[in-house]
Amino acid sequence: MFKNKYLLLTCVFYMFFSCKTDKPINFTETNITSENNQIVEINIPLANTDNDAAKSINAATKDYVIKALQIGESNNTTEKSVEESIEDFNQEYTDFINDFPESTQKWEAQIDGEVIFKAQDIISISLTSYTNTGGAHGNLNISFLNFDTSTGKLLDTNALFTDIEGFKSMAKKHFEASIKDKDLLLDPETFQLPENIGYSDDGIILLYNTYEIAPYSSGILEFSIPFEDAKPYLVFNRF
């Protein structure tokens, strides 16, 4: 009888501990602004689950926003909050207008994000930033942030694949198929994986930002590889 009670208590403790540590991570679209903000718009997904993994994901997401708003070189961006970075961006614009009162140039910054994939072991977030501080055109950038769900650790590209060279060879075929109807001067022999690779419901997304492999006029290049093709090379492949 005592043994059965011990086993029952052990099971209850295990179930309680598992529920506590494996709490699913959920997200809320969050608008972030500051008191004196007039030219920055930020809408990003932030994890609303109370655990260390969620805090780590939020920290990395906010760090992207802070860096996207950075003008010039700085060594202390990690010490800033998003709100402080918004204030700094607005102040830079105010200083610009004070120095060049005849200018009619309007500055702006828009940062949006969405969770594009969420599974038991990996979460992918897409973040799009557009900043315009003058010049012929603004700066548009899309980034994929991939996280280990259990720890909230930000994963680099190598951590996504068991055989990155094998994946690269397979991806090259999909790349060539995706651009065959486009008027692009690209040498297939110099194919490289993009800086941004993420998970989505359609498969593995590969995205080249402007200037990454082609002129500005080519814009952003993006294509997907179905999971059934990519699965042999994936570390996170439980679907």
PDB file of C-alpha atoms in Angstrom:
ATOM      1  CA  MET A   1       0.000   0.000   0.000  1.00  0.00           C
ATOM      2  CA  PHE A   2       2.792   2.369   0.943  1.00  0.00           C
ATOM      3  CA  LYS A   3       4.571   1.542  -2.305  1.00  0.00           C
ATOM      4  CA  ASN A   4       1.460   2.364  -4.339  1.00  0.00           C
ATOM      5  CA  LYS A   5       1.057   5.699  -2.551  1.00  0.00           C
ATOM      6  CA  TYR A   6       4.698   6.495  -3.261  1.00  0.00           C
ATOM      7  CA  LEU A   7       4.256   5.741  -6.956  1.00  0.00           C
ATOM      8  CA  LEU A   8       1.098   7.879  -7.066  1.00  0.00           C
ATOM      9  CA  LEU A   9       2.851  10.845  -5.447  1.00  0.00           C
ATOM     10  CA  THR A  10       5.775  10.458  -7.840  1.00  0.00           C
ATOM     11  CA  CYS A  11       3.449  10.516 -10.855  1.00  0.00           C
ATOM     12  CA  VAL A  12       1.576  13.551  -9.550  1.00  0.00           C
ATOM     13  CA  PHE A  13       4.858  15.395  -8.917  1.00  0.00           C
ATOM     14  CA  TYR A  14       6.156  14.499 -12.362  1.00  0.00           C
ATOM     15  CA  MET A  15       2.955  15.668 -14.050  1.00  0.00           C
ATOM     16  CA  PHE A  16       3.019  18.942 -12.104  1.00  0.00           C
ATOM     17  CA  PHE A  17       6.690  19.570 -12.881  1.00  0.00           C
ATOM     18  CA  SER A  18       6.232  18.734 -16.568  1.00  0.00           C
ATOM     19  CA  CYS A  19       3.290  21.090 -16.933  1.00  0.00           C
ATOM     20  CA  LYS A  20       5.231  23.825 -15.221  1.00  0.00           C
ATOM     21  CA  THR A  21       8.375  23.531 -17.359  1.00  0.00           C
ATOM     22  CA  ASP A  22       6.716  22.618 -20.675  1.00  0.00           C
ATOM     23  CA  LYS A  23       4.174  25.413 -20.613  1.00  0.00           C
ATOM     24  CA  PRO A  24       3.355  26.291 -24.252  1.00  0.00           C
ATOM     25  CA  ILE A  25       4.647  29.638 -25.478  1.00  0.00           C
ATOM     26  CA  ASN A  26       1.925  31.940 -26.770  1.00  0.00           C
ATOM     27  CA  PHE A  27       2.293  35.336 -28.406  1.00  0.00           C
ATOM     28  CA  THR A  28       0.470  38.650 -28.429  1.00  0.00           C
ATOM     29  CA  GLU A  29       0.887  41.309 -31.094  1.00  0.00           C
ATOM     30  CA  THR A  30       2.314  44.272 -29.229  1.00  0.00           C
ATOM     31  CA  ASN A  31       2.524  47.920 -30.182  1.00  0.00           C
ATOM     32  CA  ILE A  32       5.513  49.701 -28.651  1.00  0.00           C
ATOM     33  CA  THR A  33       5.874  53.461 -28.592  1.00  0.00           C
ATOM     34  CA  SER A  34       7.205  56.235 -26.369  1.00  0.00           C
ATOM     35  CA  GLU A  35       5.932  59.498 -24.934  1.00  0.00           C
ATOM     36  CA  ASN A  36       7.355  61.809 -27.596  1.00  0.00           C
ATOM     37  CA  ASN A  37       7.166  59.458 -30.568  1.00  0.00           C
ATOM     38  CA  GLN A  38       5.750  60.751 -33.840  1.00  0.00           C
ATOM     39  CA  ILE A  39       7.582  58.900 -36.614  1.00  0.00           C
ATOM     40  CA  VAL A  40       8.137  55.305 -35.425  1.00  0.00           C
ATOM     41  CA  GLU A  41       5.552  52.513 -35.649  1.00  0.00           C
ATOM     42  CA  ILE A  42       6.341  49.141 -34.065  1.00  0.00           C
ATOM     43  CA  ASN A  43       4.049  46.096 -33.986  1.00  0.00           C
ATOM     44  CA  ILE A  44       5.769  42.865 -33.025  1.00  0.00           C
ATOM     45  CA  PRO A  45       4.796  39.511 -31.483  1.00  0.00           C
ATOM     46  CA  LEU A  46       5.939  39.112 -27.887  1.00  0.00           C
ATOM     47  CA  ALA A  47       5.641  35.929 -25.870  1.00  0.00           C
ATOM     48  CA  ASN A  48       3.202  36.279 -22.990  1.00  0.00           C
ATOM     49  CA  THR A  49       4.152  33.041 -21.237  1.00  0.00           C
ATOM     50  CA  ASP A  50       5.892  33.417 -17.887  1.00  0.00           C
ATOM     51  CA  ASN A  51       9.054  31.336 -18.252  1.00  0.00           C
ATOM     52  CA  ASP A  52      12.711  31.779 -19.110  1.00  0.00           C
ATOM     53  CA  ALA A  53      12.305  30.591 -22.712  1.00  0.00           C
ATOM     54  CA  ALA A  54       9.689  33.280 -23.405  1.00  0.00           C
ATOM     55  CA  LYS A  55      11.876  35.942 -21.809  1.00  0.00           C
ATOM     56  CA  SER A  56      14.797  34.896 -24.012  1.00  0.00           C
ATOM     57  CA  ILE A  57      12.650  35.056 -27.163  1.00  0.00           C
ATOM     58  CA  ASN A  58      11.362  38.513 -26.237  1.00  0.00           C
ATOM     59  CA  ALA A  59      14.867  39.771 -25.505  1.00  0.00           C
ATOM     60  CA  ALA A  60      16.142  38.675 -28.939  1.00  0.00           C
ATOM     61  CA  THR A  61      13.097  40.132 -30.694  1.00  0.00           C
ATOM     62  CA  LYS A  62      13.478  43.477 -28.952  1.00  0.00           C
ATOM     63  CA  ASP A  63      17.204  43.475 -29.691  1.00  0.00           C
ATOM     64  CA  TYR A  64      16.382  43.263 -33.415  1.00  0.00           C
ATOM     65  CA  VAL A  65      14.098  46.305 -33.089  1.00  0.00           C
ATOM     66  CA  ILE A  66      16.717  48.284 -31.188  1.00  0.00           C
ATOM     67  CA  LYS A  67      19.380  47.595 -33.812  1.00  0.00           C
ATOM     68  CA  ALA A  68      16.985  48.404 -36.660  1.00  0.00           C
ATOM     69  CA  LEU A  69      16.404  51.863 -35.164  1.00  0.00           C
ATOM     70  CA  GLN A  70      20.093  52.506 -34.614  1.00  0.00           C
ATOM     71  CA  ILE A  71      21.584  55.338 -36.669  1.00  0.00           C
ATOM     72  CA  GLY A  72      25.331  55.280 -37.054  1.00  0.00           C
ATOM     73  CA  GLU A  73      27.719  53.240 -34.952  1.00  0.00           C
ATOM     74  CA  SER A  74      27.032  52.453 -31.320  1.00  0.00           C
ATOM     75  CA  ASN A  75      28.492  50.065 -28.785  1.00  0.00           C
ATOM     76  CA  ASN A  76      25.751  50.299 -26.177  1.00  0.00           C
ATOM     77  CA  THR A  77      22.602  49.199 -28.041  1.00  0.00           C
ATOM     78  CA  THR A  78      22.224  46.238 -25.660  1.00  0.00           C
ATOM     79  CA  GLU A  79      21.888  48.677 -22.768  1.00  0.00           C
ATOM     80  CA  LYS A  80      18.927  50.466 -24.339  1.00  0.00           C
ATOM     81  CA  SER A  81      15.247  49.639 -24.202  1.00  0.00           C
ATOM     82  CA  VAL A  82      13.017  49.733 -27.279  1.00  0.00           C
ATOM     83  CA  GLU A  83      11.346  52.863 -25.930  1.00  0.00           C
ATOM     84  CA  GLU A  84      14.715  54.599 -25.511  1.00  0.00           C
ATOM     85  CA  SER A  85      15.660  53.641 -29.066  1.00  0.00           C
ATOM     86  CA  ILE A  86      12.405  55.150 -30.337  1.00  0.00           C
ATOM     87  CA  GLU A  87      13.186  58.368 -28.489  1.00  0.00           C
ATOM     88  CA  ASP A  88      16.710  58.391 -29.929  1.00  0.00           C
ATOM     89  CA  PHE A  89      15.386  57.966 -33.479  1.00  0.00           C
ATOM     90  CA  ASN A  90      12.980  60.872 -32.992  1.00  0.00           C
ATOM     91  CA  GLN A  91      15.762  62.996 -31.517  1.00  0.00           C
ATOM     92  CA  GLU A  92      18.029  62.262 -34.478  1.00  0.00           C
ATOM     93  CA  TYR A  93      15.295  63.552 -36.773  1.00  0.00           C
ATOM     94  CA  THR A  94      14.833  66.677 -34.637  1.00  0.00           C
ATOM     95  CA  ASP A  95      18.573  67.342 -34.770  1.00  0.00           C
ATOM     96  CA  PHE A  96      18.531  66.854 -38.549  1.00  0.00           C
ATOM     97  CA  ILE A  97      15.734  69.403 -38.984  1.00  0.00           C
ATOM     98  CA  ASN A  98      17.545  71.857 -36.728  1.00  0.00           C
ATOM     99  CA  ASP A  99      20.697  71.495 -38.817  1.00  0.00           C
ATOM    100  CA  PHE A 100      18.847  71.619 -42.151  1.00  0.00           C
ATOM    101  CA  PRO A 101      15.664  73.659 -41.596  1.00  0.00           C
ATOM    102  CA  GLU A 102      15.083  73.998 -45.331  1.00  0.00           C
ATOM    103  CA  SER A 103      14.750  70.233 -45.764  1.00  0.00           C
ATOM    104  CA  THR A 104      11.307  68.800 -46.460  1.00  0.00           C
ATOM    105  CA  GLN A 105      12.491  65.225 -45.925  1.00  0.00           C
ATOM    106  CA  LYS A 106      10.316  63.255 -43.509  1.00  0.00           C
ATOM    107  CA  TRP A 107      11.878  60.411 -41.555  1.00  0.00           C
ATOM    108  CA  GLU A 108       9.999  57.277 -40.650  1.00  0.00           C
ATOM    109  CA  ALA A 109      10.500  53.825 -39.229  1.00  0.00           C
ATOM    110  CA  GLN A 110       8.099  50.894 -39.445  1.00  0.00           C
ATOM    111  CA  ILE A 111       8.822  47.529 -37.843  1.00  0.00           C
ATOM    112  CA  ASP A 112       6.325  44.671 -38.040  1.00  0.00           C
ATOM    113  CA  GLY A 113       6.564  41.042 -37.096  1.00  0.00           C
ATOM    114  CA  GLU A 114       4.648  37.798 -37.053  1.00  0.00           C
ATOM    115  CA  VAL A 115       5.065  34.251 -35.843  1.00  0.00           C
ATOM    116  CA  ILE A 116       5.318  32.289 -39.085  1.00  0.00           C
ATOM    117  CA  PHE A 117       5.814  28.861 -37.526  1.00  0.00           C
ATOM    118  CA  LYS A 118       5.326  27.323 -34.091  1.00  0.00           C
ATOM    119  CA  ALA A 119       5.927  23.673 -33.270  1.00  0.00           C
ATOM    120  CA  GLN A 120       6.890  21.601 -30.248  1.00  0.00           C
ATOM    121  CA  ASP A 121      10.601  22.233 -30.699  1.00  0.00           C
ATOM    122  CA  ILE A 122      11.026  25.349 -32.888  1.00  0.00           C
ATOM    123  CA  ILE A 123       9.468  28.780 -33.334  1.00  0.00           C
ATOM    124  CA  SER A 124      10.156  31.057 -36.300  1.00  0.00           C
ATOM    125  CA  ILE A 125       9.422  34.784 -36.253  1.00  0.00           C
ATOM    126  CA  SER A 126       9.572  37.067 -39.285  1.00  0.00           C
ATOM    127  CA  LEU A 127      10.498  40.705 -38.641  1.00  0.00           C
ATOM    128  CA  THR A 128      10.265  43.389 -41.327  1.00  0.00           C
ATOM    129  CA  SER A 129      11.862  46.776 -40.812  1.00  0.00           C
ATOM    130  CA  TYR A 130      11.621  49.824 -43.029  1.00  0.00           C
ATOM    131  CA  THR A 131      13.524  52.985 -42.177  1.00  0.00           C
ATOM    132  CA  ASN A 132      13.794  56.169 -44.207  1.00  0.00           C
ATOM    133  CA  THR A 133      16.216  58.856 -43.147  1.00  0.00           C
ATOM    134  CA  GLY A 134      16.586  60.544 -46.512  1.00  0.00           C
ATOM    135  CA  GLY A 135      18.197  59.510 -49.744  1.00  0.00           C
ATOM    136  CA  ALA A 136      16.790  58.010 -52.897  1.00  0.00           C
ATOM    137  CA  HIS A 137      14.910  55.252 -51.089  1.00  0.00           C
ATOM    138  CA  GLY A 138      14.409  53.814 -47.643  1.00  0.00           C
ATOM    139  CA  ASN A 139      15.990  50.693 -46.202  1.00  0.00           C
ATOM    140  CA  LEU A 140      13.819  47.552 -46.196  1.00  0.00           C
ATOM    141  CA  ASN A 141      15.022  44.429 -44.408  1.00  0.00           C
ATOM    142  CA  ILE A 142      13.349  41.143 -43.512  1.00  0.00           C
ATOM    143  CA  SER A 143      14.840  38.821 -40.926  1.00  0.00           C
ATOM    144  CA  PHE A 144      13.862  35.363 -39.708  1.00  0.00           C
ATOM    145  CA  LEU A 145      14.546  34.571 -36.063  1.00  0.00           C
ATOM    146  CA  ASN A 146      14.459  30.872 -35.178  1.00  0.00           C
ATOM    147  CA  PHE A 147      14.201  29.780 -31.555  1.00  0.00           C
ATOM    148  CA  ASP A 148      14.564  26.516 -29.685  1.00  0.00           C
ATOM    149  CA  THR A 149      11.155  26.297 -28.001  1.00  0.00           C
ATOM    150  CA  SER A 150      12.410  24.579 -24.847  1.00  0.00           C
ATOM    151  CA  THR A 151      15.133  27.140 -24.065  1.00  0.00           C
ATOM    152  CA  GLY A 152      14.240  30.238 -26.078  1.00  0.00           C
ATOM    153  CA  LYS A 153      17.760  30.191 -27.507  1.00  0.00           C
ATOM    154  CA  LEU A 154      18.196  32.034 -30.810  1.00  0.00           C
ATOM    155  CA  LEU A 155      19.445  29.510 -33.371  1.00  0.00           C
ATOM    156  CA  ASP A 156      21.954  30.302 -36.077  1.00  0.00           C
ATOM    157  CA  THR A 157      21.647  28.741 -39.522  1.00  0.00           C
ATOM    158  CA  ASN A 158      24.079  25.891 -38.816  1.00  0.00           C
ATOM    159  CA  ALA A 159      21.977  24.779 -35.851  1.00  0.00           C
ATOM    160  CA  LEU A 160      19.005  24.114 -38.151  1.00  0.00           C
ATOM    161  CA  PHE A 161      20.669  21.418 -40.245  1.00  0.00           C
ATOM    162  CA  THR A 162      22.310  18.053 -39.747  1.00  0.00           C
ATOM    163  CA  ASP A 163      24.115  18.400 -43.084  1.00  0.00           C
ATOM    164  CA  ILE A 164      24.232  22.000 -44.253  1.00  0.00           C
ATOM    165  CA  GLU A 165      26.263  21.218 -47.378  1.00  0.00           C
ATOM    166  CA  GLY A 166      23.754  18.579 -48.390  1.00  0.00           C
ATOM    167  CA  PHE A 167      20.926  21.030 -47.797  1.00  0.00           C
ATOM    168  CA  LYS A 168      22.751  23.662 -49.832  1.00  0.00           C
ATOM    169  CA  SER A 169      23.074  21.315 -52.818  1.00  0.00           C
ATOM    170  CA  MET A 170      19.388  20.473 -52.656  1.00  0.00           C
ATOM    171  CA  ALA A 171      18.403  24.144 -52.140  1.00  0.00           C
ATOM    172  CA  LYS A 172      20.359  25.172 -55.225  1.00  0.00           C
ATOM    173  CA  LYS A 173      17.984  23.169 -57.437  1.00  0.00           C
ATOM    174  CA  HIS A 174      14.953  24.867 -55.902  1.00  0.00           C
ATOM    175  CA  PHE A 175      16.658  28.240 -56.277  1.00  0.00           C
ATOM    176  CA  GLU A 176      17.330  27.707 -59.972  1.00  0.00           C
ATOM    177  CA  ALA A 177      13.726  26.632 -60.521  1.00  0.00           C
ATOM    178  CA  SER A 178      12.421  29.718 -58.709  1.00  0.00           C
ATOM    179  CA  ILE A 179      14.398  32.202 -60.825  1.00  0.00           C
ATOM    180  CA  LYS A 180      14.224  30.552 -64.254  1.00  0.00           C
ATOM    181  CA  ASP A 181      11.443  32.916 -65.363  1.00  0.00           C
ATOM    182  CA  LYS A 182      13.119  35.991 -63.887  1.00  0.00           C
ATOM    183  CA  ASP A 183      15.500  38.267 -65.781  1.00  0.00           C
ATOM    184  CA  LEU A 184      18.357  38.015 -63.294  1.00  0.00           C
ATOM    185  CA  LEU A 185      22.059  37.965 -64.049  1.00  0.00           C
ATOM    186  CA  LEU A 186      23.081  35.335 -61.515  1.00  0.00           C
ATOM    187  CA  ASP A 187      25.785  32.727 -61.840  1.00  0.00           C
ATOM    188  CA  PRO A 188      24.430  29.385 -60.525  1.00  0.00           C
ATOM    189  CA  GLU A 189      27.976  28.268 -59.751  1.00  0.00           C
ATOM    190  CA  THR A 190      28.304  30.985 -57.103  1.00  0.00           C
ATOM    191  CA  PHE A 191      25.107  29.972 -55.275  1.00  0.00           C
ATOM    192  CA  GLN A 192      25.153  30.671 -51.549  1.00  0.00           C
ATOM    193  CA  LEU A 193      22.540  30.149 -48.879  1.00  0.00           C
ATOM    194  CA  PRO A 194      20.894  33.408 -47.755  1.00  0.00           C
ATOM    195  CA  GLU A 195      21.378  35.003 -44.369  1.00  0.00           C
ATOM    196  CA  ASN A 196      17.715  34.344 -43.578  1.00  0.00           C
ATOM    197  CA  ILE A 197      16.273  30.844 -43.467  1.00  0.00           C
ATOM    198  CA  GLY A 198      13.103  30.073 -41.526  1.00  0.00           C
ATOM    199  CA  TYR A 199      10.309  27.609 -40.989  1.00  0.00           C
ATOM    200  CA  SER A 200       6.774  28.178 -42.279  1.00  0.00           C
ATOM    201  CA  ASP A 201       3.644  26.147 -42.897  1.00  0.00           C
ATOM    202  CA  ASP A 202       4.733  25.848 -46.551  1.00  0.00           C
ATOM    203  CA  GLY A 203       8.164  24.474 -45.714  1.00  0.00           C
ATOM    204  CA  ILE A 204      11.609  26.006 -45.281  1.00  0.00           C
ATOM    205  CA  ILE A 205      11.764  29.615 -46.509  1.00  0.00           C
ATOM    206  CA  LEU A 206      14.969  31.046 -47.955  1.00  0.00           C
ATOM    207  CA  LEU A 207      15.021  34.819 -48.357  1.00  0.00           C
ATOM    208  CA  TYR A 208      17.615  37.115 -49.908  1.00  0.00           C
ATOM    209  CA  ASN A 209      17.310  40.745 -48.919  1.00  0.00           C
ATOM    210  CA  THR A 210      17.952  43.569 -51.383  1.00  0.00           C
ATOM    211  CA  TYR A 211      21.603  43.688 -52.534  1.00  0.00           C
ATOM    212  CA  GLU A 212      22.388  40.293 -50.962  1.00  0.00           C
ATOM    213  CA  ILE A 213      22.854  38.533 -54.308  1.00  0.00           C
ATOM    214  CA  ALA A 214      21.375  40.940 -56.873  1.00  0.00           C
ATOM    215  CA  PRO A 215      21.034  44.678 -57.615  1.00  0.00           C
ATOM    216  CA  TYR A 216      18.492  46.833 -55.801  1.00  0.00           C
ATOM    217  CA  SER A 217      16.144  46.699 -58.791  1.00  0.00           C
ATOM    218  CA  SER A 218      15.768  42.928 -58.296  1.00  0.00           C
ATOM    219  CA  GLY A 219      14.227  43.472 -54.888  1.00  0.00           C
ATOM    220  CA  ILE A 220      13.815  40.697 -52.345  1.00  0.00           C
ATOM    221  CA  LEU A 221      14.144  37.113 -53.594  1.00  0.00           C
ATOM    222  CA  GLU A 222      12.297  34.390 -51.716  1.00  0.00           C
ATOM    223  CA  PHE A 223      11.435  30.753 -52.300  1.00  0.00           C
ATOM    224  CA  SER A 224      10.270  27.773 -50.241  1.00  0.00           C
ATOM    225  CA  ILE A 225      11.414  24.174 -50.040  1.00  0.00           C
ATOM    226  CA  PRO A 226       8.707  21.635 -49.083  1.00  0.00           C
ATOM    227  CA  PHE A 227       9.311  19.804 -45.816  1.00  0.00           C
ATOM    228  CA  GLU A 228       9.366  16.439 -47.559  1.00  0.00           C
ATOM    229  CA  ASP A 229      12.414  17.584 -49.563  1.00  0.00           C
ATOM    230  CA  ALA A 230      14.184  19.315 -46.681  1.00  0.00           C
ATOM    231  CA  LYS A 231      13.401  16.806 -43.933  1.00  0.00           C
ATOM    232  CA  PRO A 232      16.544  14.621 -44.363  1.00  0.00           C
ATOM    233  CA  TYR A 233      18.716  17.635 -43.532  1.00  0.00           C
ATOM    234  CA  LEU A 234      16.713  19.178 -40.673  1.00  0.00           C
ATOM    235  CA  VAL A 235      17.553  19.045 -36.989  1.00  0.00           C
ATOM    236  CA  PHE A 236      14.007  20.086 -36.103  1.00  0.00           C
ATOM    237  CA  ASN A 237      11.835  17.810 -38.199  1.00  0.00           C
ATOM    238  CA  ARG A 238       8.965  16.590 -36.000  1.00  0.00           C
ATOM    239  CA  PHE A 239       5.873  17.410 -38.040  1.00  0.00           C
TER     240      PHE A 239
END
